[in-house]
Amino acid sequence: MKRMLIAMALAVTMFLGGSALAVDLTMILSMQTTEPAVTAFEEIADEYMSENRDVDIEIIALGSETEAVLKTRMAANDLSDMWSTHGWSYMRYREYLEPMQNQPWAKDVSPLIKPAIEGPDGDFYVLPMDVEISGISYNAEVLEKAGVNPDDIHSWADLAKAFDKLKAAGVVPMSIGGKDIHPLGYYFLWCGQSYIVADPNAKDDFEGLLKGTFPKEKWREIIEMLVDFRDRGYFNVNAVTSSHSESIMEMARGTTGFVMQASNSTIVEALTYNPNGKYGFIPIPAANQDAEMSLMTGERAAIGVWKDSRNKEEALKFIAYLAKPENIYKVASSGGNPAGLTVTTSDTGALAPYYAKYANTTTYPVFDRAYLPSGMWDTLGTVGAGILSGGMSIEEGVTKTEAEFNRLYHQQ
């Protein structure tokens, strides 16, 4: 009788379209909920679940909270089945992730992203769905009306001159959505790259940085420029309290020239607010006229699988599904980025002319991921917020950054 009741219950469950053996998968994305890539992932998950009725996939976009949440869960060894590694698949997360170099799609990883995800032995731990190649985004119509030619911008001094023209035209030169502090960290990523990595005159500082010596004088120069920009009124008055999406909306509305975001997906997002807008990006300005402008490259939509997940095999099946050409295309195109696998190309839309224009521009990996010890990202944002709000002096900003650098470097 008991066996009959169990059989009847299973039959009813299957009839209703469910399964007594359902697998629940979770994926954490280090993206804002407003980013088009989140919608792309959700749509792909829905398609997968419609084909695999015994699987339920929950996608959680944590944005700036991702790092803190993952740190807590790593300490408890209780991670989600999958997560986007926000640039740290090898340096921070590899001991928690399933190796991917033997997956069927591994042979198709784009050479553009390999330096950012591979270890010295060719091992890697994520499916890179796109390749982020970014500079500094702007509203082309706003710049044109203010008499700013983006091609005239080579150095940070040139950018300041452009800011002066924008301010004189009555628009905010650069909008910052600093509510979650991390956009303020982008400033240090840009300047760290241009003043320490890309400047041939800073060779000693760069080599010292790699050996664990903090470039104190260069960092003071970088913070001094941020204070100068603040005091000259180059940023929105609510820079510390404005949200990520609000800063993008301002660019879409035409009330700001540039936006302090380090991803060209901001242009794709701006187009959702104003499809008729014209946007572009410039490479990161050089430290001086003798140095070169450059671009940043690294992980964006790169997904790994927790090696100890009880649902690991099902998660790897979903990863294989994500690796299908049409899904790589969908996610990469949603952010306006090149595809992470060579099985397809993506539609980079409004960004295509700029990728072509700057095809020969030197790229460097994201500054904090490649050259700073793990854990510095929060420090950069905190110092940026403190400087911008006036709650932290230049020397306090330098001292705090140096202290955290030394502490974290020796923990590695």
Phi, psi and omega in degrees: 000317180296318179298323180295318180295320178296316179298320179295319180297318178296319180297318179296318180300314180294324179297323181280002175091005179260191178210138178287349182243036183297142177253126178258119178248143175237143176228126176261130177249134178273052183228156173288148182298337182278351184287135181303331181297328179297315177299320179299315178297319180296319179294319178295318178298319178299318179296318179297317181293328177292333178268343181228084189293348179266009181240136174237126183243123176253124179254126184239112178268110185260348179056231185290347180277351187305309185300314181295319180295315181293323177299315180297317182286331174294319180298328180268359185050047181222078186260165174289163181298323181218152173202155174275133195269005175037045173094359188238026184302321181268310188292326186245323193254357191298329180288348179256351189252152175286130177300144185242355188294345179257006177289151183304329183273354188300327182293346185260006181298132182296137177298341179293330185259344184306315181300336183274340186242342186270147170273178183296339180261010179083007178278144176211167196226015181218158165268111178274109183278339177211177176233120180272118175237110191227157174227226180241122186278151179211163173267113187296322181292322179296316180296318181297315180296330180273359180078026180259121174261112183300336179289346178276353182270118177239315183247173175295328176295322176295322179296322178298322177296321177296320178299320180298318179294319179295317180297319178295333179277357176089016177242159178288125181300312180219127180264138181236128173261075190271014182302320180262015176066333187295323176305332178289340175288335181298326178304317181288330175296313180299309185289324177300320179293313186283323185272339185242317185272312189270348182272115181298338179283351181255024184304317181296319179296318181294314179295324177295320179301317180295336181263004176098015177257118183287131181280077190300314184291321176296320182293324176297319178299320180294317180290324177300321179293323177297318178296318178300315178298318178298312184292335179272004174073035182277346184249160176298145185295336179257033186302327183277339184249348180287148181271167176306308184295326179295322180293324178291321178299322180296321177294320180294324180285342182087021179261001176217153181273302181246165177227140181272079174221141186262022180228135178288353173296344176297329178290318177298319179294320178300324179293335176288332178275324180217088183299341181268359181288156178242121186230158178206186174214153174248156172296168178293128183302152178280159178294329181202178183291341181275344182263168181261150168289163183206170178236156176260145177223148180174191180289148169227279177267074180245121190245129176245166181240130178297123186293339180256011179296137177289346178251028188302316183296320178291324177296320179293328175295320178291323176300317178298325177292318177299330183282356177297143185309318183292332179277323172301314179302315185296312182290314180298317180293328181298332179256003181069029183250155172298154181290146180276342175242148183278003180288349181205165167250161180251165175265102182272002170051234183296343182274343185307313181299330182281323174299321178291318183298321184253026183300331182259007178286137181296136176247149175229150176294156182308129193306309185289329182289326185264329192237352178246154178292152180302133179108356184280343186301315179297323179297317180300316179294318181296315179295317178301316179295320180295319179293314185294324181280346183087003181279354182224133178280170178301312182294323178296322178295317179295314182297316181295316180296317180296317181297317179291322176301310182296318181297311184287326179298319183279353175274346185293000000 
